[in-house]
Amino acid sequence: MALLTFPSSPLSDGAATGDSRGSARPPVLAGPLRDRPLPGGGTARLSRCQVDEWPRPVARGDGERGRDPLLALGGWGYFDPGSKTPGRGRFTVHAAVRVADRPLLLDAPVSRGRVTVDIHGPHGEGLRASAHGLTATVVDEPRPDGPAKVPSSGRFRVAPGKPLLLDIDLPAGALCPGHTLHDVGRCSPTDTNDAANCPVVTLTVSDPAVRAHRAAVTGRSPAGVSERLVAISLEPAVSRT
């Protein structure tokens, strides 16, 4: 059974199952938590739990708001394999890298140790989960059974009209107290049709090839050009002051 939340349809898994109760507020933390390494690699940024951050990270150079290349979210949510299928439940963010006219080549594994997933709760709740230093998995289909085969060249090719599909699993160790992989993407109230009542997912993918691509497209020197791709499910339509 798969429970997925999409940017264009903010109904949570609770709403999908008929649960119209509002989500409980997270517990009051006794004190600040410490960041800690994750078993599969990367870091859980627990020190920022419940901190109400702006969903877009501070830019690390020019081009992060550009559209060539572009990182687009395709959906996210909890997947339960069920009792008859091997594996544990997981929360996965689906995304795609797109280009306009010039192909982009990304070394495999894509952005090894340079992927970040942040989940911000609605209504000023603050961060529900934050994992840095992850690695993206390339897949062949939007809802895959496994990773795509790595080309013999050792690089994945993003071509015009042929996006590269990525899956990023959120480690359970990156969850803030009071949340599980099943409910970290839940809206509040759960039966809402307003995206403002749902968590905001921020995904960043860093790769030196992105910087080179942007420089080639714009004709600029790579110096000062960002190597990050940033995708945000819903950015507040107000200026940050």
CSV table of C-alpha atoms in Angstrom, one decimal:
chain,number,residue,atom,x,y,z
A,1,MET,CA,0.0,0.0,0.0
A,2,ALA,CA,1.4,3.4,-1.0
A,3,LEU,CA,0.4,6.6,0.6
A,4,LEU,CA,1.6,9.6,-1.4
A,5,THR,CA,1.2,13.3,-1.0
A,6,PHE,CA,1.6,15.5,-4.2
A,7,PRO,CA,2.2,19.2,-4.4
A,8,SER,CA,-0.9,19.7,-6.6
A,9,SER,CA,-3.1,17.7,-4.2
A,10,PRO,CA,-2.3,18.6,-0.6
A,11,LEU,CA,-4.6,15.9,1.0
A,12,SER,CA,-2.6,14.0,3.5
A,13,ASP,CA,-2.6,10.3,4.1
A,14,GLY,CA,-4.9,10.9,7.1
A,15,ALA,CA,-7.4,12.6,4.8
A,16,ALA,CA,-7.1,9.7,2.3
A,17,THR,CA,-8.0,7.2,4.9
A,18,GLY,CA,-10.9,9.2,6.3
A,19,ASP,CA,-9.2,10.6,9.4
A,20,SER,CA,-10.4,14.2,9.7
A,21,ARG,CA,-8.8,14.9,13.1
A,22,GLY,CA,-6.2,17.6,13.3
A,23,SER,CA,-2.6,16.6,13.8
A,24,ALA,CA,-1.2,16.8,17.3
A,25,ARG,CA,1.3,19.5,18.0
A,26,PRO,CA,4.9,18.2,18.4
A,27,PRO,CA,6.1,17.7,22.0
A,28,VAL,CA,7.9,20.6,23.7
A,29,LEU,CA,11.6,19.9,23.6
A,30,ALA,CA,13.3,19.9,27.0
A,31,GLY,CA,16.4,21.5,25.4
A,32,PRO,CA,18.2,21.8,22.1
A,33,LEU,CA,19.1,18.6,20.3
A,34,ARG,CA,22.4,17.7,18.7
A,35,ASP,CA,23.0,16.9,15.1
A,36,ARG,CA,24.1,13.3,14.6
A,37,PRO,CA,25.4,11.0,11.9
A,38,LEU,CA,22.9,8.8,10.1
A,39,PRO,CA,23.6,5.0,9.8
A,40,GLY,CA,23.5,5.1,5.9
A,41,GLY,CA,25.6,8.2,5.6
A,42,GLY,CA,24.8,11.9,6.0
A,43,THR,CA,23.7,13.9,9.0
A,44,ALA,CA,20.5,14.4,10.9
A,45,ARG,CA,20.2,18.2,11.6
A,46,LEU,CA,18.3,17.7,14.8
A,47,SER,CA,19.6,20.9,16.3
A,48,ARG,CA,17.1,22.7,14.1
A,49,CYS,CA,14.0,20.7,15.2
A,50,GLN,CA,10.9,22.9,15.5
A,51,VAL,CA,12.9,26.0,14.3
A,52,ASP,CA,10.7,28.0,11.9
A,53,GLU,CA,13.1,28.5,9.0
A,54,TRP,CA,12.5,30.0,5.6
A,55,PRO,CA,12.0,27.0,3.3
A,56,ARG,CA,14.5,28.3,0.6
A,57,PRO,CA,18.1,27.9,1.7
A,58,VAL,CA,20.4,30.9,1.4
A,59,ALA,CA,21.9,30.8,-2.1
A,60,ARG,CA,25.4,29.7,-2.6
A,61,GLY,CA,26.1,31.6,-5.8
A,62,ASP,CA,24.1,32.7,-8.8
A,63,GLY,CA,21.6,30.7,-10.7
A,64,GLU,CA,19.7,28.8,-8.0
A,65,ARG,CA,16.4,30.2,-9.2
A,66,GLY,CA,17.2,29.6,-12.8
A,67,ARG,CA,15.3,27.1,-14.9
A,68,ASP,CA,18.1,25.5,-16.9
A,69,PRO,CA,18.9,23.1,-15.4
A,70,LEU,CA,15.7,22.7,-13.3
A,71,LEU,CA,14.9,20.5,-10.3
A,72,ALA,CA,11.2,19.7,-10.0
A,73,LEU,CA,9.4,17.9,-7.2
A,74,GLY,CA,7.1,15.1,-8.5
A,75,GLY,CA,5.6,14.0,-5.2
A,76,TRP,CA,6.5,12.6,-1.8
A,77,GLY,CA,5.0,10.4,0.9
A,78,TYR,CA,5.1,7.3,3.0
A,79,PHE,CA,5.2,3.8,1.4
A,80,ASP,CA,4.3,0.7,3.3
A,81,PRO,CA,5.3,-2.5,1.5
A,82,GLY,CA,2.9,-4.6,3.6
A,83,SER,CA,3.4,-7.9,5.3
A,84,LYS,CA,3.9,-9.9,2.1
A,85,THR,CA,6.6,-7.7,0.6
A,86,PRO,CA,10.2,-7.5,2.0
A,87,GLY,CA,11.4,-4.2,3.3
A,88,ARG,CA,10.4,-1.5,5.7
A,89,GLY,CA,8.1,1.5,5.4
A,90,ARG,CA,9.9,4.5,3.9
A,91,PHE,CA,9.2,8.2,3.2
A,92,THR,CA,10.4,9.0,-0.3
A,93,VAL,CA,10.7,12.3,-2.2
A,94,HIS,CA,10.4,12.0,-6.0
A,95,ALA,CA,12.0,14.6,-8.2
A,96,ALA,CA,13.2,15.2,-11.8
A,97,VAL,CA,16.1,17.1,-13.3
A,98,ARG,CA,15.3,18.8,-16.6
A,99,VAL,CA,17.3,20.8,-19.1
A,100,ALA,CA,16.3,23.1,-22.0
A,101,ASP,CA,18.6,22.7,-24.9
A,102,ARG,CA,22.0,21.5,-23.7
A,103,PRO,CA,22.5,17.9,-22.3
A,104,LEU,CA,23.7,17.6,-18.7
A,105,LEU,CA,25.9,14.6,-17.6
A,106,LEU,CA,25.9,13.6,-14.0
A,107,ASP,CA,28.3,11.2,-12.5
A,108,ALA,CA,26.9,8.1,-10.8
A,109,PRO,CA,25.9,7.8,-8.0
A,110,VAL,CA,24.2,11.2,-8.5
A,111,SER,CA,25.3,13.9,-6.0
A,112,ARG,CA,26.8,11.4,-3.6
A,113,GLY,CA,26.6,12.8,-0.1
A,114,ARG,CA,25.4,16.2,-1.4
A,115,VAL,CA,21.6,15.9,-1.2
A,116,THR,CA,19.5,17.6,1.5
A,117,VAL,CA,15.8,17.0,2.5
A,118,ASP,CA,14.0,19.4,4.8
A,119,ILE,CA,10.4,19.1,5.9
A,120,HIS,CA,8.8,22.2,7.4
A,121,GLY,CA,5.6,21.8,9.4
A,122,PRO,CA,2.8,24.3,8.6
A,123,HIS,CA,1.6,27.3,10.7
A,124,GLY,CA,5.0,28.0,12.2
A,125,GLU,CA,5.5,24.6,13.6
A,126,GLY,CA,9.1,24.6,12.4
A,127,LEU,CA,11.2,21.7,11.0
A,128,ARG,CA,9.8,18.2,11.3
A,129,ALA,CA,12.8,16.5,9.7
A,130,SER,CA,16.2,17.5,8.2
A,131,ALA,CA,18.8,15.2,6.6
A,132,HIS,CA,22.0,16.5,4.9
A,133,GLY,CA,24.6,14.5,3.0
A,134,LEU,CA,22.3,12.0,1.3
A,135,THR,CA,22.7,10.5,-2.2
A,136,ALA,CA,20.0,10.5,-4.9
A,137,THR,CA,18.8,7.2,-6.5
A,138,VAL,CA,18.2,7.4,-10.3
A,139,VAL,CA,15.0,5.5,-11.3
A,140,ASP,CA,13.5,4.6,-14.7
A,141,GLU,CA,9.8,5.2,-13.7
A,142,PRO,CA,8.0,7.6,-11.4
A,143,ARG,CA,7.0,4.7,-9.1
A,144,PRO,CA,9.9,2.3,-9.6
A,145,ASP,CA,10.6,-1.2,-8.3
A,146,GLY,CA,14.3,-0.4,-8.1
A,147,PRO,CA,17.2,1.8,-9.2
A,148,ALA,CA,18.0,2.4,-12.8
A,149,LYS,CA,21.0,0.7,-14.3
A,150,VAL,CA,24.2,2.8,-14.3
A,151,PRO,CA,25.4,3.4,-17.9
A,152,SER,CA,28.7,1.9,-18.9
A,153,SER,CA,30.1,5.5,-19.1
A,154,GLY,CA,29.5,5.9,-15.3
A,155,ARG,CA,27.3,9.0,-16.0
A,156,PHE,CA,23.6,9.6,-16.3
A,157,ARG,CA,22.5,11.8,-19.2
A,158,VAL,CA,19.8,14.5,-18.8
A,159,ALA,CA,18.6,15.5,-22.3
A,160,PRO,CA,16.0,18.0,-23.5
A,161,GLY,CA,12.7,16.3,-23.2
A,162,LYS,CA,14.2,13.4,-21.3
A,163,PRO,CA,14.3,14.3,-17.6
A,164,LEU,CA,16.4,12.3,-15.1
A,165,LEU,CA,14.1,10.9,-12.4
A,166,LEU,CA,15.4,10.8,-8.8
A,167,ASP,CA,14.2,9.2,-5.6
A,168,ILE,CA,15.5,10.3,-2.2
A,169,ASP,CA,14.5,8.4,1.0
A,170,LEU,CA,14.3,10.3,4.2
A,171,PRO,CA,16.2,8.4,7.0
A,172,ALA,CA,14.1,7.7,10.1
A,173,GLY,CA,17.0,9.1,12.2
A,174,ALA,CA,16.4,12.5,10.7
A,175,LEU,CA,12.9,12.8,12.2
A,176,CYS,CA,12.3,15.3,15.0
A,177,PRO,CA,10.7,14.0,18.3
A,178,GLY,CA,7.0,13.4,17.9
A,179,HIS,CA,7.1,12.4,14.2
A,180,THR,CA,7.3,9.1,12.3
A,181,LEU,CA,7.9,8.4,8.7
A,182,HIS,CA,4.2,7.7,8.4
A,183,ASP,CA,3.0,11.1,9.7
A,184,VAL,CA,5.9,13.5,8.9
A,185,GLY,CA,4.1,14.6,5.7
A,186,ARG,CA,0.7,14.9,7.3
A,187,CYS,CA,-1.3,18.1,6.9
A,188,SER,CA,-3.0,20.0,9.8
A,189,PRO,CA,-5.9,19.6,9.8
A,190,THR,CA,-5.6,16.3,8.0
A,191,ASP,CA,-8.8,16.8,5.9
A,192,THR,CA,-7.6,20.1,4.4
A,193,ASN,CA,-7.8,21.1,0.8
A,194,ASP,CA,-5.5,24.2,1.5
A,195,ALA,CA,-1.8,23.6,0.7
A,196,ALA,CA,-0.9,26.2,3.4
A,197,ASN,CA,-2.1,23.6,6.0
A,198,CYS,CA,0.5,21.1,4.7
A,199,PRO,CA,4.2,20.6,5.2
A,200,VAL,CA,6.7,22.3,2.9
A,201,VAL,CA,9.3,20.0,1.4
A,202,THR,CA,12.6,21.5,0.3
A,203,LEU,CA,15.1,19.4,-1.7
A,204,THR,CA,18.6,20.5,-2.7
A,205,VAL,CA,20.9,18.6,-5.0
A,206,SER,CA,24.5,19.7,-5.5
A,207,ASP,CA,26.8,18.7,-8.3
A,208,PRO,CA,29.8,20.4,-10.0
A,209,ALA,CA,28.3,19.6,-13.4
A,210,VAL,CA,25.4,21.9,-12.6
A,211,ARG,CA,27.7,24.8,-12.2
A,212,ALA,CA,29.5,24.0,-15.4
A,213,HIS,CA,26.1,23.7,-17.2
A,214,ARG,CA,24.8,27.0,-15.9
A,215,ALA,CA,28.1,28.8,-16.9
A,216,ALA,CA,27.9,27.3,-20.4
A,217,VAL,CA,24.2,28.3,-20.9
A,218,THR,CA,24.7,31.9,-19.6
A,219,GLY,CA,28.2,32.4,-21.1
A,220,ARG,CA,29.5,33.4,-17.6
A,221,SER,CA,32.6,32.4,-15.7
A,222,PRO,CA,31.9,29.4,-13.4
A,223,ALA,CA,33.2,31.5,-10.5
A,224,GLY,CA,30.3,32.7,-8.4
A,225,VAL,CA,27.8,30.3,-10.1
A,226,SER,CA,25.9,27.9,-7.8
A,227,GLU,CA,26.2,24.2,-8.2
A,228,ARG,CA,23.0,23.6,-6.4
A,229,LEU,CA,19.5,22.7,-7.7
A,230,VAL,CA,16.7,23.7,-5.2
A,231,ALA,CA,13.1,22.6,-5.3
A,232,ILE,CA,10.4,23.8,-2.9
A,233,SER,CA,6.9,22.4,-2.7
A,234,LEU,CA,5.3,25.7,-1.7
A,235,GLU,CA,7.2,28.9,-1.1
A,236,PRO,CA,5.4,31.7,0.8
A,237,ALA,CA,4.4,34.5,-1.5
A,238,VAL,CA,6.0,37.1,0.7
A,239,SER,CA,9.4,38.6,0.9
A,240,ARG,CA,11.8,37.5,3.6
A,241,THR,CA,12.7,40.4,5.9
